[in-house]
Amino acid sequence: MITLALSKGRIFEETLPLLRAAGIEVLEDPEKSRKLILATNQSDVRVLVVRATDVPTYVQYGGADLGITGKDTLLEHVAEWGGNVSAAGLYQPLDLQIAKCRISVAVRADFDYASAVRQGSRLKVATKYVAIARDFFATKGVHVDLIKLYGSMELAPLVGMADAIVDLVSTGNTLRANHLVEVEHIMDISSRLVVNQAALKLKQAPIRNIIDAFASAIAK
Ligand code: AMP
């Protein structure tokens, strides 16, 4: 049995064509079903529906053989292992080039970020991505107090709780709607295929088939 961990929503939708290219059809829609284990047209392949932030955990601890996760989520997950994907027992063979966006620093339109940085001010930064934010500001030599949030980061500068946020940006509409402006582009983000290293050794042929089918589907 090959088990693939996916999260609902954008990643799930954008993964379906890749699965199809590998000859795999998921038999149920996770948005309609309450089932957490979905069968596929291949009796030896199943899909687990898990929270996006839990995908690397399921793959690392062998609950799933493979998973698809954003680079943002993967970097935060492996921070505990010194930022090393392989030290976390994971193998990252492919950038699937789906769910593309960027991770950026944003501030209120009336906050002068450039002069705060120039003056060496200590910034309060609200984010779900504490490892990515810590690394970014440390490299820049900016002192920050990080405030961990789990969602709606945009609120923090509006209510005076933070000077800046670090969040995913796609169209920029969410920032604009909340009178925030992007002041730093930290990195581009896309979804990655992650594989449990032990599973890859034990089930090499079927897992390689999936990796190869995904790779040729991306190239098209
Ligand atoms: P946008 O308004 O298009 O810039 O989208 C920004 C909002 O969507 C933010 O709240 C992000 O957390 C979320 N978002 C954007 N792109 C992604 C992505 N690829 N994966 C997960 N969340 C995303």
PDB file of C-alpha atoms and ligand atoms in Angstrom:
ATOM      1  CA  MET A   1       0.000   0.000   0.000  1.00  0.00           C
ATOM      2  CA  ILE A   2       1.239   3.503  -0.885  1.00  0.00           C
ATOM      3  CA  THR A   3      -0.163   6.313   1.273  1.00  0.00           C
ATOM      4  CA  LEU A   4      -0.093   9.937   0.137  1.00  0.00           C
ATOM      5  CA  ALA A   5      -0.826  12.804   2.596  1.00  0.00           C
ATOM      6  CA  LEU A   6      -2.561  15.852   1.138  1.00  0.00           C
ATOM      7  CA  SER A   7      -4.290  18.893   2.573  1.00  0.00           C
ATOM      8  CA  LYS A   8      -7.685  20.094   1.372  1.00  0.00           C
ATOM      9  CA  GLY A   9      -8.118  23.157  -0.797  1.00  0.00           C
ATOM     10  CA  ARG A  10      -5.628  24.619  -3.242  1.00  0.00           C
ATOM     11  CA  ILE A  11      -2.940  21.935  -2.861  1.00  0.00           C
ATOM     12  CA  PHE A  12      -5.493  19.123  -3.253  1.00  0.00           C
ATOM     13  CA  GLU A  13      -7.045  20.663  -6.375  1.00  0.00           C
ATOM     14  CA  GLU A  14      -3.685  21.375  -7.995  1.00  0.00           C
ATOM     15  CA  THR A  15      -2.386  17.875  -7.169  1.00  0.00           C
ATOM     16  CA  LEU A  16      -5.240  16.052  -8.956  1.00  0.00           C
ATOM     17  CA  PRO A  17      -3.794  16.585 -12.478  1.00  0.00           C
ATOM     18  CA  LEU A  18      -0.397  15.304 -11.275  1.00  0.00           C
ATOM     19  CA  LEU A  19      -2.021  12.203  -9.788  1.00  0.00           C
ATOM     20  CA  ARG A  20      -3.943  11.673 -13.028  1.00  0.00           C
ATOM     21  CA  ALA A  21      -0.648  11.785 -14.918  1.00  0.00           C
ATOM     22  CA  ALA A  22       0.496   8.957 -12.644  1.00  0.00           C
ATOM     23  CA  GLY A  23      -2.727   7.042 -13.472  1.00  0.00           C
ATOM     24  CA  ILE A  24      -4.216   7.723 -10.036  1.00  0.00           C
ATOM     25  CA  GLU A  25      -7.810   8.989  -9.650  1.00  0.00           C
ATOM     26  CA  VAL A  26      -9.061   9.884  -6.180  1.00  0.00           C
ATOM     27  CA  LEU A  27     -12.536   8.351  -5.858  1.00  0.00           C
ATOM     28  CA  GLU A  28     -14.033  10.905  -3.436  1.00  0.00           C
ATOM     29  CA  ASP A  29     -14.048  14.675  -3.079  1.00  0.00           C
ATOM     30  CA  PRO A  30     -12.598  15.664   0.335  1.00  0.00           C
ATOM     31  CA  GLU A  31     -14.768  18.811   0.329  1.00  0.00           C
ATOM     32  CA  LYS A  32     -17.897  16.611   0.240  1.00  0.00           C
ATOM     33  CA  SER A  33     -16.814  13.550   2.175  1.00  0.00           C
ATOM     34  CA  ARG A  34     -16.068  13.384   5.900  1.00  0.00           C
ATOM     35  CA  LYS A  35     -13.714  10.499   5.309  1.00  0.00           C
ATOM     36  CA  LEU A  36     -10.069  11.132   6.133  1.00  0.00           C
ATOM     37  CA  ILE A  37      -8.756   8.190   4.112  1.00  0.00           C
ATOM     38  CA  LEU A  38      -9.773   8.332   0.466  1.00  0.00           C
ATOM     39  CA  ALA A  39      -9.558   5.377  -1.895  1.00  0.00           C
ATOM     40  CA  THR A  40      -8.189   5.737  -5.410  1.00  0.00           C
ATOM     41  CA  ASN A  41      -8.766   3.749  -8.603  1.00  0.00           C
ATOM     42  CA  GLN A  42      -5.612   1.839  -7.671  1.00  0.00           C
ATOM     43  CA  SER A  43      -6.312  -0.557  -4.814  1.00  0.00           C
ATOM     44  CA  ASP A  44      -2.762  -0.145  -3.487  1.00  0.00           C
ATOM     45  CA  VAL A  45      -2.782   3.683  -3.379  1.00  0.00           C
ATOM     46  CA  ARG A  46      -4.713   5.737  -0.817  1.00  0.00           C
ATOM     47  CA  VAL A  47      -4.853   9.412   0.124  1.00  0.00           C
ATOM     48  CA  LEU A  48      -4.904  10.827   3.675  1.00  0.00           C
ATOM     49  CA  VAL A  49      -6.604  14.190   4.168  1.00  0.00           C
ATOM     50  CA  VAL A  50      -4.643  16.067   6.852  1.00  0.00           C
ATOM     51  CA  ARG A  51      -4.105  19.662   7.972  1.00  0.00           C
ATOM     52  CA  ALA A  52      -1.568  21.440   5.770  1.00  0.00           C
ATOM     53  CA  THR A  53       0.863  21.934   8.662  1.00  0.00           C
ATOM     54  CA  ASP A  54       0.625  18.235   9.570  1.00  0.00           C
ATOM     55  CA  VAL A  55       1.686  16.866   6.154  1.00  0.00           C
ATOM     56  CA  PRO A  56       5.458  16.829   6.933  1.00  0.00           C
ATOM     57  CA  THR A  57       4.738  15.189  10.316  1.00  0.00           C
ATOM     58  CA  TYR A  58       2.683  12.356   8.759  1.00  0.00           C
ATOM     59  CA  VAL A  59       5.430  11.690   6.229  1.00  0.00           C
ATOM     60  CA  GLN A  60       8.300  11.965   8.718  1.00  0.00           C
ATOM     61  CA  TYR A  61       6.748   9.517  11.177  1.00  0.00           C
ATOM     62  CA  GLY A  62       5.592   7.064   8.504  1.00  0.00           C
ATOM     63  CA  GLY A  63       1.825   7.709   8.722  1.00  0.00           C
ATOM     64  CA  ALA A  64       2.169   8.424   5.010  1.00  0.00           C
ATOM     65  CA  ASP A  65       4.855   7.431   2.500  1.00  0.00           C
ATOM     66  CA  LEU A  66       4.629  10.661   0.546  1.00  0.00           C
ATOM     67  CA  GLY A  67       3.046  14.053   0.961  1.00  0.00           C
ATOM     68  CA  ILE A  68       2.626  17.383  -0.747  1.00  0.00           C
ATOM     69  CA  THR A  69       3.373  20.481   1.269  1.00  0.00           C
ATOM     70  CA  GLY A  70       4.232  24.136   0.744  1.00  0.00           C
ATOM     71  CA  LYS A  71       7.899  25.117   1.016  1.00  0.00           C
ATOM     72  CA  ASP A  72       6.797  27.492   3.825  1.00  0.00           C
ATOM     73  CA  THR A  73       5.316  24.638   5.879  1.00  0.00           C
ATOM     74  CA  LEU A  74       8.272  22.370   5.148  1.00  0.00           C
ATOM     75  CA  LEU A  75      10.843  24.996   6.247  1.00  0.00           C
ATOM     76  CA  GLU A  76       8.956  25.659   9.480  1.00  0.00           C
ATOM     77  CA  HIS A  77       8.688  21.916  10.148  1.00  0.00           C
ATOM     78  CA  VAL A  78      12.375  21.139   9.603  1.00  0.00           C
ATOM     79  CA  ALA A  79      13.544  24.116  11.701  1.00  0.00           C
ATOM     80  CA  GLU A  80      13.525  21.694  14.649  1.00  0.00           C
ATOM     81  CA  TRP A  81      16.049  19.558  12.741  1.00  0.00           C
ATOM     82  CA  GLY A  82      18.421  22.434  12.048  1.00  0.00           C
ATOM     83  CA  GLY A  83      16.609  23.302   8.826  1.00  0.00           C
ATOM     84  CA  ASN A  84      17.758  20.007   7.309  1.00  0.00           C
ATOM     85  CA  VAL A  85      15.063  18.073   5.399  1.00  0.00           C
ATOM     86  CA  SER A  86      17.152  14.935   5.374  1.00  0.00           C
ATOM     87  CA  ALA A  87      17.848  15.080   9.127  1.00  0.00           C
ATOM     88  CA  ALA A  88      14.068  15.005   9.585  1.00  0.00           C
ATOM     89  CA  GLY A  89      13.956  11.652   7.726  1.00  0.00           C
ATOM     90  CA  LEU A  90      12.503  13.260   4.635  1.00  0.00           C
ATOM     91  CA  TYR A  91      13.545  13.275   1.019  1.00  0.00           C
ATOM     92  CA  GLN A  92      12.424  16.164  -1.171  1.00  0.00           C
ATOM     93  CA  PRO A  93      12.706  15.020  -4.785  1.00  0.00           C
ATOM     94  CA  LEU A  94      10.515  17.545  -6.564  1.00  0.00           C
ATOM     95  CA  ASP A  95       9.369  21.133  -6.721  1.00  0.00           C
ATOM     96  CA  LEU A  96       5.836  20.564  -8.050  1.00  0.00           C
ATOM     97  CA  GLN A  97       5.503  24.222  -9.060  1.00  0.00           C
ATOM     98  CA  ILE A  98       1.926  24.407  -7.810  1.00  0.00           C
ATOM     99  CA  ALA A  99       0.261  26.706  -5.234  1.00  0.00           C
ATOM    100  CA  LYS A 100       2.890  29.319  -6.089  1.00  0.00           C
ATOM    101  CA  CYS A 101       3.108  32.461  -4.002  1.00  0.00           C
ATOM    102  CA  ARG A 102       5.756  34.386  -2.068  1.00  0.00           C
ATOM    103  CA  ILE A 103       6.522  35.042   1.559  1.00  0.00           C
ATOM    104  CA  SER A 104       6.954  38.693   2.357  1.00  0.00           C
ATOM    105  CA  VAL A 105       7.260  41.300   5.069  1.00  0.00           C
ATOM    106  CA  ALA A 106       4.365  43.778   5.125  1.00  0.00           C
ATOM    107  CA  VAL A 107       3.698  46.854   7.249  1.00  0.00           C
ATOM    108  CA  ARG A 108       0.988  49.500   7.595  1.00  0.00           C
ATOM    109  CA  ALA A 109       1.148  51.957   4.726  1.00  0.00           C
ATOM    110  CA  ASP A 110       1.967  54.725   7.252  1.00  0.00           C
ATOM    111  CA  PHE A 111       4.877  52.851   8.894  1.00  0.00           C
ATOM    112  CA  ASP A 112       8.333  53.880   7.680  1.00  0.00           C
ATOM    113  CA  TYR A 113       9.975  50.463   7.577  1.00  0.00           C
ATOM    114  CA  ALA A 114      13.142  51.630   5.796  1.00  0.00           C
ATOM    115  CA  SER A 115      13.986  54.206   8.448  1.00  0.00           C
ATOM    116  CA  ALA A 116      13.092  51.853  11.316  1.00  0.00           C
ATOM    117  CA  VAL A 117      15.597  49.362   9.852  1.00  0.00           C
ATOM    118  CA  ARG A 118      18.189  52.108   9.214  1.00  0.00           C
ATOM    119  CA  GLN A 119      17.915  53.347  12.783  1.00  0.00           C
ATOM    120  CA  GLY A 120      18.366  49.825  14.153  1.00  0.00           C
ATOM    121  CA  SER A 121      14.956  49.822  15.841  1.00  0.00           C
ATOM    122  CA  ARG A 122      13.710  46.612  17.382  1.00  0.00           C
ATOM    123  CA  LEU A 123      10.705  45.489  15.348  1.00  0.00           C
ATOM    124  CA  LYS A 124       7.678  43.579  16.578  1.00  0.00           C
ATOM    125  CA  VAL A 125       6.835  41.024  13.904  1.00  0.00           C
ATOM    126  CA  ALA A 126       3.685  38.879  13.944  1.00  0.00           C
ATOM    127  CA  THR A 127       3.761  35.663  11.948  1.00  0.00           C
ATOM    128  CA  LYS A 128       2.858  32.019  11.634  1.00  0.00           C
ATOM    129  CA  TYR A 129       6.333  31.520  10.080  1.00  0.00           C
ATOM    130  CA  VAL A 130       8.637  32.144  13.027  1.00  0.00           C
ATOM    131  CA  ALA A 131      11.583  30.105  11.715  1.00  0.00           C
ATOM    132  CA  ILE A 132      11.537  31.765   8.291  1.00  0.00           C
ATOM    133  CA  ALA A 133      11.116  35.227   9.873  1.00  0.00           C
ATOM    134  CA  ARG A 134      13.868  34.617  12.459  1.00  0.00           C
ATOM    135  CA  ASP A 135      16.329  33.523   9.762  1.00  0.00           C
ATOM    136  CA  PHE A 136      15.456  36.381   7.448  1.00  0.00           C
ATOM    137  CA  PHE A 137      15.835  39.153  10.030  1.00  0.00           C
ATOM    138  CA  ALA A 138      18.949  37.570  11.560  1.00  0.00           C
ATOM    139  CA  THR A 139      20.617  37.552   8.124  1.00  0.00           C
ATOM    140  CA  LYS A 140      19.624  41.186   7.669  1.00  0.00           C
ATOM    141  CA  GLY A 141      20.920  42.069  11.137  1.00  0.00           C
ATOM    142  CA  VAL A 142      17.551  43.426  12.254  1.00  0.00           C
ATOM    143  CA  HIS A 143      16.504  42.809  15.859  1.00  0.00           C
ATOM    144  CA  VAL A 144      12.978  41.465  16.130  1.00  0.00           C
ATOM    145  CA  ASP A 145      10.515  40.291  18.731  1.00  0.00           C
ATOM    146  CA  LEU A 146       8.463  37.566  17.071  1.00  0.00           C
ATOM    147  CA  ILE A 147       4.803  37.126  17.955  1.00  0.00           C
ATOM    148  CA  LYS A 148       3.431  33.738  16.909  1.00  0.00           C
ATOM    149  CA  LEU A 149      -0.024  33.784  15.349  1.00  0.00           C
ATOM    150  CA  TYR A 150      -1.965  31.007  13.636  1.00  0.00           C
ATOM    151  CA  GLY A 151      -3.962  33.092  11.137  1.00  0.00           C
ATOM    152  CA  SER A 152      -5.216  36.550  10.101  1.00  0.00           C
ATOM    153  CA  MET A 153      -1.742  38.020  10.614  1.00  0.00           C
ATOM    154  CA  GLU A 154      -2.895  41.168   8.781  1.00  0.00           C
ATOM    155  CA  LEU A 155      -4.763  42.246  11.912  1.00  0.00           C
ATOM    156  CA  ALA A 156      -1.712  42.575  14.144  1.00  0.00           C
ATOM    157  CA  PRO A 157      -0.313  45.858  12.691  1.00  0.00           C
ATOM    158  CA  LEU A 158      -3.824  47.311  12.429  1.00  0.00           C
ATOM    159  CA  VAL A 159      -4.437  46.993  16.163  1.00  0.00           C
ATOM    160  CA  GLY A 160      -0.928  48.141  17.121  1.00  0.00           C
ATOM    161  CA  MET A 161       0.248  44.719  18.266  1.00  0.00           C
ATOM    162  CA  ALA A 162       3.060  44.490  15.707  1.00  0.00           C
ATOM    163  CA  ASP A 163       5.070  46.747  13.393  1.00  0.00           C
ATOM    164  CA  ALA A 164       5.236  44.155  10.638  1.00  0.00           C
ATOM    165  CA  ILE A 165       3.961  40.758   9.544  1.00  0.00           C
ATOM    166  CA  VAL A 166       5.564  37.916   7.638  1.00  0.00           C
ATOM    167  CA  ASP A 167       2.940  36.154   5.531  1.00  0.00           C
ATOM    168  CA  LEU A 168       2.201  34.480   2.211  1.00  0.00           C
ATOM    169  CA  VAL A 169       1.190  36.817  -0.572  1.00  0.00           C
ATOM    170  CA  SER A 170      -0.319  35.775  -3.858  1.00  0.00           C
ATOM    171  CA  THR A 171      -2.257  38.551  -5.610  1.00  0.00           C
ATOM    172  CA  GLY A 172      -1.633  41.118  -2.842  1.00  0.00           C
ATOM    173  CA  ASN A 173      -5.388  41.699  -2.494  1.00  0.00           C
ATOM    174  CA  THR A 174      -5.491  40.715   1.184  1.00  0.00           C
ATOM    175  CA  LEU A 175      -2.714  43.180   2.032  1.00  0.00           C
ATOM    176  CA  ARG A 176      -4.355  45.974   0.018  1.00  0.00           C
ATOM    177  CA  ALA A 177      -7.761  45.355   1.640  1.00  0.00           C
ATOM    178  CA  ASN A 178      -6.100  45.859   5.028  1.00  0.00           C
ATOM    179  CA  HIS A 179      -4.011  48.936   4.080  1.00  0.00           C
ATOM    180  CA  LEU A 180      -0.749  47.018   4.323  1.00  0.00           C
ATOM    181  CA  VAL A 181       2.179  47.244   1.916  1.00  0.00           C
ATOM    182  CA  GLU A 182       4.831  44.689   1.044  1.00  0.00           C
ATOM    183  CA  VAL A 183       8.313  45.931   1.995  1.00  0.00           C
ATOM    184  CA  GLU A 184      10.460  42.801   1.619  1.00  0.00           C
ATOM    185  CA  HIS A 185      10.180  39.735  -0.577  1.00  0.00           C
ATOM    186  CA  ILE A 186      11.684  36.938   1.533  1.00  0.00           C
ATOM    187  CA  MET A 187      11.367  34.034  -0.908  1.00  0.00           C
ATOM    188  CA  ASP A 188       9.222  32.394  -3.558  1.00  0.00           C
ATOM    189  CA  ILE A 189       7.061  29.524  -2.349  1.00  0.00           C
ATOM    190  CA  SER A 190       5.643  26.503  -4.172  1.00  0.00           C
ATOM    191  CA  SER A 191       4.534  23.030  -3.173  1.00  0.00           C
ATOM    192  CA  ARG A 192       7.049  20.227  -2.735  1.00  0.00           C
ATOM    193  CA  LEU A 193       6.776  16.458  -2.867  1.00  0.00           C
ATOM    194  CA  VAL A 194       8.214  14.939   0.298  1.00  0.00           C
ATOM    195  CA  VAL A 195       8.923  11.256   0.765  1.00  0.00           C
ATOM    196  CA  ASN A 196       9.648   9.208   3.874  1.00  0.00           C
ATOM    197  CA  GLN A 197      13.251   8.015   3.436  1.00  0.00           C
ATOM    198  CA  ALA A 198      12.593   4.554   4.890  1.00  0.00           C
ATOM    199  CA  ALA A 199       9.473   4.075   2.729  1.00  0.00           C
ATOM    200  CA  LEU A 200      11.490   4.983  -0.346  1.00  0.00           C
ATOM    201  CA  LYS A 201      13.906   2.139   0.435  1.00  0.00           C
ATOM    202  CA  LEU A 202      11.165  -0.403   1.201  1.00  0.00           C
ATOM    203  CA  LYS A 203       8.770   0.488  -1.629  1.00  0.00           C
ATOM    204  CA  GLN A 204      11.229   1.849  -4.133  1.00  0.00           C
ATOM    205  CA  ALA A 205       9.561   0.821  -7.415  1.00  0.00           C
ATOM    206  CA  PRO A 206       6.010   2.118  -6.789  1.00  0.00           C
ATOM    207  CA  ILE A 207       7.256   5.341  -5.148  1.00  0.00           C
ATOM    208  CA  ARG A 208       9.759   5.964  -7.962  1.00  0.00           C
ATOM    209  CA  ASN A 209       6.913   5.470 -10.476  1.00  0.00           C
ATOM    210  CA  ILE A 210       4.899   8.211  -8.784  1.00  0.00           C
ATOM    211  CA  ILE A 211       7.902  10.566  -8.560  1.00  0.00           C
ATOM    212  CA  ASP A 212       8.728   9.993 -12.254  1.00  0.00           C
ATOM    213  CA  ALA A 213       5.109  10.484 -13.385  1.00  0.00           C
ATOM    214  CA  PHE A 214       4.889  13.733 -11.376  1.00  0.00           C
ATOM    215  CA  ALA A 215       8.220  14.901 -12.816  1.00  0.00           C
ATOM    216  CA  SER A 216       7.129  14.345 -16.401  1.00  0.00           C
ATOM    217  CA  ALA A 217       3.721  15.970 -15.750  1.00  0.00           C
ATOM    218  CA  ILE A 218       5.484  19.109 -14.395  1.00  0.00           C
ATOM    219  CA  ALA A 219       7.797  19.263 -17.408  1.00  0.00           C
ATOM    220  CA  LYS A 220       4.763  19.475 -19.759  1.00  0.00           C
TER     221      LYS A 220
HETATM  222  P1  AMP B   1      -3.654  37.221  -1.786  1.00  0.00           P
HETATM  223  O1  AMP B   1      -4.759  38.080  -1.238  1.00  0.00           O
HETATM  224  O2  AMP B   1      -3.985  36.625  -3.141  1.00  0.00           O
HETATM  225  O3  AMP B   1      -2.310  37.913  -1.785  1.00  0.00           O
HETATM  226  O4  AMP B   1      -3.520  35.951  -0.840  1.00  0.00           O
HETATM  227  C1  AMP B   1      -3.051  36.124   0.456  1.00  0.00           C
HETATM  228  C2  AMP B   1      -3.765  35.233   1.425  1.00  0.00           C
HETATM  229  O5  AMP B   1      -3.916  33.921   0.919  1.00  0.00           O
HETATM  230  C3  AMP B   1      -2.916  35.155   2.671  1.00  0.00           C
HETATM  231  O6  AMP B   1      -3.736  35.162   3.806  1.00  0.00           O
HETATM  232  C4  AMP B   1      -2.160  33.854   2.519  1.00  0.00           C
HETATM  233  O7  AMP B   1      -1.944  33.249   3.773  1.00  0.00           O
HETATM  234  C5  AMP B   1      -3.053  33.021   1.585  1.00  0.00           C
HETATM  235  N1  AMP B   1      -2.268  32.355   0.528  1.00  0.00           N
HETATM  236  C6  AMP B   1      -1.853  32.895  -0.632  1.00  0.00           C
HETATM  237  N2  AMP B   1      -1.202  32.011  -1.395  1.00  0.00           N
HETATM  238  C7  AMP B   1      -1.181  30.855  -0.697  1.00  0.00           C
HETATM  239  C8  AMP B   1      -0.654  29.547  -0.940  1.00  0.00           C
HETATM  240  N3  AMP B   1       0.004  29.235  -2.060  1.00  0.00           N
HETATM  241  N4  AMP B   1      -0.835  28.617   0.014  1.00  0.00           N
HETATM  242  C9  AMP B   1      -1.497  28.911   1.143  1.00  0.00           C
HETATM  243  N5  AMP B   1      -2.025  30.123   1.443  1.00  0.00           N
HETATM  244  C10 AMP B   1      -1.875  31.077   0.534  1.00  0.00           C
END
